[in-house]
Tab-separated table of C-alpha atoms in Angstrom:
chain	number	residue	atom	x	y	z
X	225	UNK	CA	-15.390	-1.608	9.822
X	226	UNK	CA	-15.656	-5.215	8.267
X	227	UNK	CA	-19.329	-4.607	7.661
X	228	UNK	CA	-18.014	-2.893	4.679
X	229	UNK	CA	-15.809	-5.596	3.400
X	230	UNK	CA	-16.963	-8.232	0.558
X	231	UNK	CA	-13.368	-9.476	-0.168
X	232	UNK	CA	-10.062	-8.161	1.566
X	233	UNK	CA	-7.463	-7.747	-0.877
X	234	UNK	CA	-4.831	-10.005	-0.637
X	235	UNK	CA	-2.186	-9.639	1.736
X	236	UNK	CA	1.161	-6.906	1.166
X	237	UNK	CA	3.232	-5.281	3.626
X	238	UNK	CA	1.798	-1.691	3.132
X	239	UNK	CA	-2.002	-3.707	3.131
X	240	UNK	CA	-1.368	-5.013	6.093
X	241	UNK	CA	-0.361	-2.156	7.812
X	242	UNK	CA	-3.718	-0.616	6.936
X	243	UNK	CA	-5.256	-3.457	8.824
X	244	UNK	CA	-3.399	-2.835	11.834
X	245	UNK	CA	-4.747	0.662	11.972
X	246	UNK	CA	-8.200	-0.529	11.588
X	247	UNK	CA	-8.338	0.225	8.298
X	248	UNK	CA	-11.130	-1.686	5.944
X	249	UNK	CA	-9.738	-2.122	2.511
X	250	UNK	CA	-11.586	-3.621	0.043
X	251	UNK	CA	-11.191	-4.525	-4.003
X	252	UNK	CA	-13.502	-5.821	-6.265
X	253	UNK	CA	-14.082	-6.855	-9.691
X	254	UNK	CA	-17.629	-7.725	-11.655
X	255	UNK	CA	-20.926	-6.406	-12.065
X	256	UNK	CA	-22.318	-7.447	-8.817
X	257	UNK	CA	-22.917	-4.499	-5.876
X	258	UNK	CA	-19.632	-4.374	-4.080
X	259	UNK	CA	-20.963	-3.310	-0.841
X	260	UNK	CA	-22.956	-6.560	-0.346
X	261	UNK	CA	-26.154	-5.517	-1.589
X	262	UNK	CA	-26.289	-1.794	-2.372
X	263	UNK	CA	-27.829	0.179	-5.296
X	264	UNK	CA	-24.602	-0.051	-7.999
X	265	UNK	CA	-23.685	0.939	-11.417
X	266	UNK	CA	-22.437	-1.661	-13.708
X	267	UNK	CA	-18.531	-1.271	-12.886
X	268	UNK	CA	-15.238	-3.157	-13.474
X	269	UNK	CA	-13.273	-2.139	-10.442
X	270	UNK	CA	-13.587	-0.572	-7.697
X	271	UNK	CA	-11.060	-0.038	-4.169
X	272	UNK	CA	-12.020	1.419	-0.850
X	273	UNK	CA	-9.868	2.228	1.827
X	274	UNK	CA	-11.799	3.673	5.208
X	275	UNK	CA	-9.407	4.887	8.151
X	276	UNK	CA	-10.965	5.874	11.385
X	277	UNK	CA	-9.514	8.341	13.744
X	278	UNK	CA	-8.207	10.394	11.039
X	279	UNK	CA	-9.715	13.701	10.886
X	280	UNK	CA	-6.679	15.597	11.415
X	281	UNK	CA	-5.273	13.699	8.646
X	282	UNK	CA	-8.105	14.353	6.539
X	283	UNK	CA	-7.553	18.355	7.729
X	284	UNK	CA	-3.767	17.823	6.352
X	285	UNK	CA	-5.304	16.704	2.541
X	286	UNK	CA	-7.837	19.594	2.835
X	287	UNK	CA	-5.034	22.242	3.490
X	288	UNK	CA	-3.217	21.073	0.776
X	289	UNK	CA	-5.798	20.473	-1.558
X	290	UNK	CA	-8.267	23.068	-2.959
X	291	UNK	CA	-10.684	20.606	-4.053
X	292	UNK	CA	-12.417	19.533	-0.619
X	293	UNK	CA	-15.820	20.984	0.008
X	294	UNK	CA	-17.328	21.166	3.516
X	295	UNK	CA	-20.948	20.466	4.402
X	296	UNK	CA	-23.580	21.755	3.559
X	297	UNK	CA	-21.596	22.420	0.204
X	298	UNK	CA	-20.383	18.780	-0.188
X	299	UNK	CA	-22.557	16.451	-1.421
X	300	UNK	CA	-21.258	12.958	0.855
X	301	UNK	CA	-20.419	13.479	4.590
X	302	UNK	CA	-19.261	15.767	6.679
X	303	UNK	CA	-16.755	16.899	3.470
X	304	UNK	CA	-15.607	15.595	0.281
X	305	UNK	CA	-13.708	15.863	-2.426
X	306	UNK	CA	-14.594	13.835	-6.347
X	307	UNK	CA	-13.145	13.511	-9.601
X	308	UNK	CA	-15.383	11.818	-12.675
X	309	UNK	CA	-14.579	11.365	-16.204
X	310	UNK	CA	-17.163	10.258	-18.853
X	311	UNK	CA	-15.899	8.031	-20.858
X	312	UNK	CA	-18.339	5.688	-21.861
X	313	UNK	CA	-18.179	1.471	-20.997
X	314	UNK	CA	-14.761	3.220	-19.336
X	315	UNK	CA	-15.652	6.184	-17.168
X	316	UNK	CA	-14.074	7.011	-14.007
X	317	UNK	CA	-14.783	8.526	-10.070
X	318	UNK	CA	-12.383	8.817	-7.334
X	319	UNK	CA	-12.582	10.883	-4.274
X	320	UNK	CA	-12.233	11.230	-1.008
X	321	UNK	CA	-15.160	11.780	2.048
X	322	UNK	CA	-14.978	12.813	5.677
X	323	UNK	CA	-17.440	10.960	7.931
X	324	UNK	CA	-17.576	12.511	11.419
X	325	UNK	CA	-13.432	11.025	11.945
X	326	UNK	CA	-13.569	8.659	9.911
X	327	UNK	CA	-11.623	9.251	6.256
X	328	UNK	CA	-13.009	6.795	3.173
X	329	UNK	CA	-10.811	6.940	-0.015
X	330	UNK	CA	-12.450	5.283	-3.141
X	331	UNK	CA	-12.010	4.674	-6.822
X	332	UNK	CA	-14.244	3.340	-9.295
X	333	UNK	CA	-12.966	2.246	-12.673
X	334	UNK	CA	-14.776	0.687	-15.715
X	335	UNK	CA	-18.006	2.431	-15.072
X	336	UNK	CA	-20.515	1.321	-17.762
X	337	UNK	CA	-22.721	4.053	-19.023
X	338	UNK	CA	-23.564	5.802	-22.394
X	339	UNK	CA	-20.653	7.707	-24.142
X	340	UNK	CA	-23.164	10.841	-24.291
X	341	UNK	CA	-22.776	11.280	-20.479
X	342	UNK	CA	-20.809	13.876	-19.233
X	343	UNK	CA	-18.785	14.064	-15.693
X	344	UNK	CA	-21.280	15.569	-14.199
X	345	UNK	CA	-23.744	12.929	-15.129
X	346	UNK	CA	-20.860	9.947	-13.930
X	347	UNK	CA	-20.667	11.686	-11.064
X	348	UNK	CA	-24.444	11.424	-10.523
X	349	UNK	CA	-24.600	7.977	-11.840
X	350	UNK	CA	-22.461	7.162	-8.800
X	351	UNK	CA	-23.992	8.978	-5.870
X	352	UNK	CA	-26.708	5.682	-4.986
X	353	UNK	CA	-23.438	4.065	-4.301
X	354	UNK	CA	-21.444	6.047	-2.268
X	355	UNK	CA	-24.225	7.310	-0.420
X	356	UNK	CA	-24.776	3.712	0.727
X	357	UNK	CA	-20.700	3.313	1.205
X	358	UNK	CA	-20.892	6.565	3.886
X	359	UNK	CA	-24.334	5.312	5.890
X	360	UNK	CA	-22.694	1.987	5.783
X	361	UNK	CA	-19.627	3.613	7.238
X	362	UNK	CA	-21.596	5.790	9.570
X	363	UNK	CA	-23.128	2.914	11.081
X	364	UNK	CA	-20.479	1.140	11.459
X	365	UNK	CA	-19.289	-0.340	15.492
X	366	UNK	CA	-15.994	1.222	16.429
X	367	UNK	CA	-12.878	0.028	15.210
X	368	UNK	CA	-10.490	-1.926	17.562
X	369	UNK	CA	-7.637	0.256	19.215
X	370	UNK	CA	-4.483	0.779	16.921
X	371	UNK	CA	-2.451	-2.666	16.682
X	372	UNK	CA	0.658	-2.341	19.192
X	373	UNK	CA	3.844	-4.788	18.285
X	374	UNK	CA	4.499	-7.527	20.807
X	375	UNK	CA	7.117	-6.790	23.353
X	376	UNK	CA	9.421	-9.140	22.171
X	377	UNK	CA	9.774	-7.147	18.964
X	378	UNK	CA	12.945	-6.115	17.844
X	379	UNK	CA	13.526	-2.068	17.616
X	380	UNK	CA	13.998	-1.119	13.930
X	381	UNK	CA	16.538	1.084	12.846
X	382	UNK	CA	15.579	5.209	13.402
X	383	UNK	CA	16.942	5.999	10.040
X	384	UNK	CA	16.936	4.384	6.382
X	385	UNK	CA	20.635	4.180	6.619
X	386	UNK	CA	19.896	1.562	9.379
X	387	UNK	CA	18.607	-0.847	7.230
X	388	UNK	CA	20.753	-0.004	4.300
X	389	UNK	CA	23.839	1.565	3.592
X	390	UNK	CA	24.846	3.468	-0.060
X	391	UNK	CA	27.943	1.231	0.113
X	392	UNK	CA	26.050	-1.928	1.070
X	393	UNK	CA	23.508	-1.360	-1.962
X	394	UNK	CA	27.052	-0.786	-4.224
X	395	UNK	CA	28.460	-3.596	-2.772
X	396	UNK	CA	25.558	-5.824	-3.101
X	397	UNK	CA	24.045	-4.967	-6.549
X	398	UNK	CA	26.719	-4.055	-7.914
X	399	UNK	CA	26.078	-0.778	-8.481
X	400	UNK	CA	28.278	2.263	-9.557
X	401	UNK	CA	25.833	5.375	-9.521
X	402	UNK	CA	26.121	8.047	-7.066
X	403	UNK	CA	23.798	6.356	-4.736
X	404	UNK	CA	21.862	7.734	-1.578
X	405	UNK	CA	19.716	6.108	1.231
X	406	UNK	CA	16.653	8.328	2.447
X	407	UNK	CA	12.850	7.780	2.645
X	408	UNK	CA	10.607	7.070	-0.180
X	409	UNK	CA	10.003	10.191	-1.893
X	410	UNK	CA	7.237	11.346	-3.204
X	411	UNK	CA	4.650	14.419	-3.185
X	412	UNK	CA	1.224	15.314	-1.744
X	413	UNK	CA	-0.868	13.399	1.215
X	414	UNK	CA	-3.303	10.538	1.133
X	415	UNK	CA	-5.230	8.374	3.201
X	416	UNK	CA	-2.912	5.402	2.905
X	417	UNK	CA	0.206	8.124	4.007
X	418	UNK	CA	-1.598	8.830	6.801
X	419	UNK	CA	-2.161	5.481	7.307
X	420	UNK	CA	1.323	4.560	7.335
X	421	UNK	CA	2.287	7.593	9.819
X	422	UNK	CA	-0.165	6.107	12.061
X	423	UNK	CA	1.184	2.473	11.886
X	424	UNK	CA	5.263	3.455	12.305
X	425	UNK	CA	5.125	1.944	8.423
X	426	UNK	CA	8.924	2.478	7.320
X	427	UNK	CA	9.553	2.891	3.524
X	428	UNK	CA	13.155	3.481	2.615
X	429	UNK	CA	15.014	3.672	-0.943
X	430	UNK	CA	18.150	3.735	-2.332
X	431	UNK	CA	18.089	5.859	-5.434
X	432	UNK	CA	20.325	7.884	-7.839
X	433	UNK	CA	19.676	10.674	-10.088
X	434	UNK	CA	17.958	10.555	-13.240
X	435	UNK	CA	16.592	13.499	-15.941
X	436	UNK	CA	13.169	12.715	-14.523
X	437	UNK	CA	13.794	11.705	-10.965
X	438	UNK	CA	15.227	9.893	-8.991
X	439	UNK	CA	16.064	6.082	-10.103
X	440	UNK	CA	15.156	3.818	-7.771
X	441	UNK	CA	17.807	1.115	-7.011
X	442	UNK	CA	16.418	-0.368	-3.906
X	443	UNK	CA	13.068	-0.308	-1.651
X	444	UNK	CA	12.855	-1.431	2.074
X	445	UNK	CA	9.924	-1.389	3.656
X	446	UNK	CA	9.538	-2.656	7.433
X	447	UNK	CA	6.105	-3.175	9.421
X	448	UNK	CA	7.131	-3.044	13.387
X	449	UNK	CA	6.089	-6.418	14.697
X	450	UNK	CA	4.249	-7.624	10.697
X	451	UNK	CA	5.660	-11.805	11.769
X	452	UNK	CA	2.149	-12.971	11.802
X	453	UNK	CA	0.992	-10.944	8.609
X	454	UNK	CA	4.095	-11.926	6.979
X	455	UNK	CA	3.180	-15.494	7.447
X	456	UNK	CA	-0.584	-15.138	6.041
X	457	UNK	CA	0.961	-13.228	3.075
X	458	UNK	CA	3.964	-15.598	2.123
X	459	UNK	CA	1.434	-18.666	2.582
X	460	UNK	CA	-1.241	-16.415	0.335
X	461	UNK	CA	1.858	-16.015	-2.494
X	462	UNK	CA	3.596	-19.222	-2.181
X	463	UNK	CA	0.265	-20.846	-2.801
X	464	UNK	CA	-0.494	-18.983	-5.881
X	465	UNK	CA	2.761	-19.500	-7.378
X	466	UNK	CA	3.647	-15.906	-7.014
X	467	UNK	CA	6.488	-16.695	-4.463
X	468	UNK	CA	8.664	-19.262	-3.240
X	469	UNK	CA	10.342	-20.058	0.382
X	470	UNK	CA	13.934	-19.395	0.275
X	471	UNK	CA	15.550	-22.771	2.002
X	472	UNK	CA	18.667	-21.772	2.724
X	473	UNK	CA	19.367	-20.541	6.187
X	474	UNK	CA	20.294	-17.332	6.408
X	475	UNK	CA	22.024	-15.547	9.255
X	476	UNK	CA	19.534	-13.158	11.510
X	477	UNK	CA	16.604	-13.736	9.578
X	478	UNK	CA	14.094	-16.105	11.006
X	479	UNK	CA	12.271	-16.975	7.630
X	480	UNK	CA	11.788	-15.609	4.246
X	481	UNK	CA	10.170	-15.835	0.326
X	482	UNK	CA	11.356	-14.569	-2.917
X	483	UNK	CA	9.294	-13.630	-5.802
X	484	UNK	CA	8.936	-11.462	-9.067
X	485	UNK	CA	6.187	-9.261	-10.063
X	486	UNK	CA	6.172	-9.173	-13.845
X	487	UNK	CA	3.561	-6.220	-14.226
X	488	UNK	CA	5.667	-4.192	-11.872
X	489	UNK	CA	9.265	-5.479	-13.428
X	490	UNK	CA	10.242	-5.682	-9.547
X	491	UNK	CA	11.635	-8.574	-7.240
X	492	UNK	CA	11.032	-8.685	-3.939
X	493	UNK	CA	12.412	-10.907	-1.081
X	494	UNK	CA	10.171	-10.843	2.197
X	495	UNK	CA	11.627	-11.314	5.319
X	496	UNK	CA	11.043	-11.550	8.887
X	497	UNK	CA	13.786	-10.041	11.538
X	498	UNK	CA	13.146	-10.009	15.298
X	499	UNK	CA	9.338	-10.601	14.800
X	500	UNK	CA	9.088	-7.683	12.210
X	501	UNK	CA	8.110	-7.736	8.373
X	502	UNK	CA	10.966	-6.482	6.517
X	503	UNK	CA	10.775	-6.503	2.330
X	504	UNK	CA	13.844	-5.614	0.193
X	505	UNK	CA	12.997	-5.063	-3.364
X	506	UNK	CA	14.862	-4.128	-6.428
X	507	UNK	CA	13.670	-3.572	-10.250
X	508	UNK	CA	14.955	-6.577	-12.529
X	509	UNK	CA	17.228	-6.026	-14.768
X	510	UNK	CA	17.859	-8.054	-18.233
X	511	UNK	CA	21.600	-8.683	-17.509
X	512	UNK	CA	20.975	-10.237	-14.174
X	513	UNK	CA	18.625	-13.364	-13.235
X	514	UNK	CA	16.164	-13.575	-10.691
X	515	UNK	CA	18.197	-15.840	-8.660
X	516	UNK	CA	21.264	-13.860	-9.187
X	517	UNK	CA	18.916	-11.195	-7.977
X	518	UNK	CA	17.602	-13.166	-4.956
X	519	UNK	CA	20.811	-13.637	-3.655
X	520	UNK	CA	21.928	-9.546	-3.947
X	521	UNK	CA	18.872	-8.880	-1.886
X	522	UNK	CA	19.883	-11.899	0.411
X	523	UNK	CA	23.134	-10.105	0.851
X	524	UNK	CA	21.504	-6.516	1.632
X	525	UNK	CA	18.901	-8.467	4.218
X	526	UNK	CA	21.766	-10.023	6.227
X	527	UNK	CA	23.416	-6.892	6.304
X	528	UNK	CA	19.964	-5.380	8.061
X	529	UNK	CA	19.397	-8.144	10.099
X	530	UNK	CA	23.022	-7.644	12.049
X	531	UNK	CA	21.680	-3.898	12.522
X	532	UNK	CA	18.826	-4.768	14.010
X	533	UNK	CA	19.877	-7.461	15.894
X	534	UNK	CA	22.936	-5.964	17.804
């Protein structure tokens, strides 16, 4: 699939576990075609994400969905689903297209065409494009067998609670709420869900309630053998600044980097234990500092790493 690719995005945990399942993902940002050469409207952004072996994923977002059309009805693939909004310099399509097994997931933002257009006409504007995006896909040479962990890889815990305890998260942050440990919450089904079935992907939180939901307290996400994407990624973010190797040795975890993401008010210390890519995060808060921080999510990563180690 890296005939489709112009730029991979840079390197995260849940990225990277899209790579191992021979997923293509692709960003980009400019005027220029991003499919190397394609017929393309003037856009600002776009992202792809193509999974292969996938149709009974894709099956799982038609059945809940009752927006996918099926050929000869759809107008891309074997089926499809789209959503456009005209707005002008800042119209909009995202969707979703089956390709024989093969699932591609797209959005387009910035889409620069005349205000008078309508969604139907965006939507048309587009087609060129993503008709080129699902021959290019079509023609596409078979993606390389799902990624298997070394054998030297560390089991990770079976449940949430493995990594994480409510009392470890209260004892570590600091935290009095009526806290509880369980997987990442959150409705409906996508290609990158699917994507993380497929790739053992765990995503853990600690939360408690709130009016609107629950309030996250802590995330933990763990890629099964992610050492050697861990390392391109930390080198990637150290080297722009965006994170910084933690010196200090600390006790069942091989190596690690700490770093805040301003747009996303979130701190995150990446980790690797027994060969796998473990990343504790937690929202930042004004009454405690980034290194204060640093060191509660230290405190919550040792905890895993005897867990996982034992």
């Amino acid at each position: 699939m890296r005939a489709l690719s112009s730029r991979i995005i840079p390197l995260t945990l849940t990225v990277v576990a899209a790579v191992l399942c021979g997923n293509s993902c692709v960003t980009w940002n400019g005027v220029a075609s991003p499919t190397g050469g394609a017929t393309s409207p003037d856009l600002q952004r776009a992202t792809l994400l193509v999974l292969p072996d996938s149709a009974e994923h894709f099956a799982t977002y038609a059945g809940l969905y009752g927006t996918v059309q099926t050929a000869p009805a759809s107008p891309y693939g074997d089926a499809s689903d789209q959503t456009c909004f005209g707005r002008g310099p800042e119209s909009s399509c995202s969707g979703n297209i089956l390709v024989g097994n093969i699932w591609i997931s797209y959005n387009l933002e910035g889409i620069d065409v005349d205000s008078s257009l309508s969604n139907a006409d965006v939507a048309a504007h587009v087609s060129p494009l993503l008709e080129s995006i699902v021959a290019t896909v079509a023609d596409a040479p078979s993606p390389a067998p799902l990624w298997i962990p070394p054998a030297d890889t560390a089991a990770l815990p079976a449940e949430c609670t493995g990594y994480v305890t409510a009392d470890d998260v209260a004892t570590a942050l600091g935290r009095t709420e009526n806290i509880t440990v369980g997987p990442v919450e959150g409705g409906g089904w996508g290609l990158e869900g699917a994507d993380y079935v497929d790739t053992g992907l765990d995503r853990c939180m600690a939360s408690f309630p709130g009016e609107d939901g629950p309030i996250i307290v802590t995330l933990v996400y763990a890629l099964p053998g992610g050492a050697w994407a861990y390392d391109e990624s930390s080198a990637l973010m150290v080297g722009t600044g965006d994170a910084e190797t933690v010196t200090t040795p600390l006790t069942g975890i091989n190596r690690a980097t700490f770093g805040c993401q301003v747009e996303f008010g979130m701190c995150t210390l990446d980790t690797v234990i027994g060969e796998n890519w473990v990343q504790f995060s937690a929202p930042q808060q004004d009454s405690v500092t980034p290194s204060e921080l640093r060191d509660e999510l230290i405190r919550l990563a040792t905890n895993a790493a005897s867990n996982i180690l034992v």
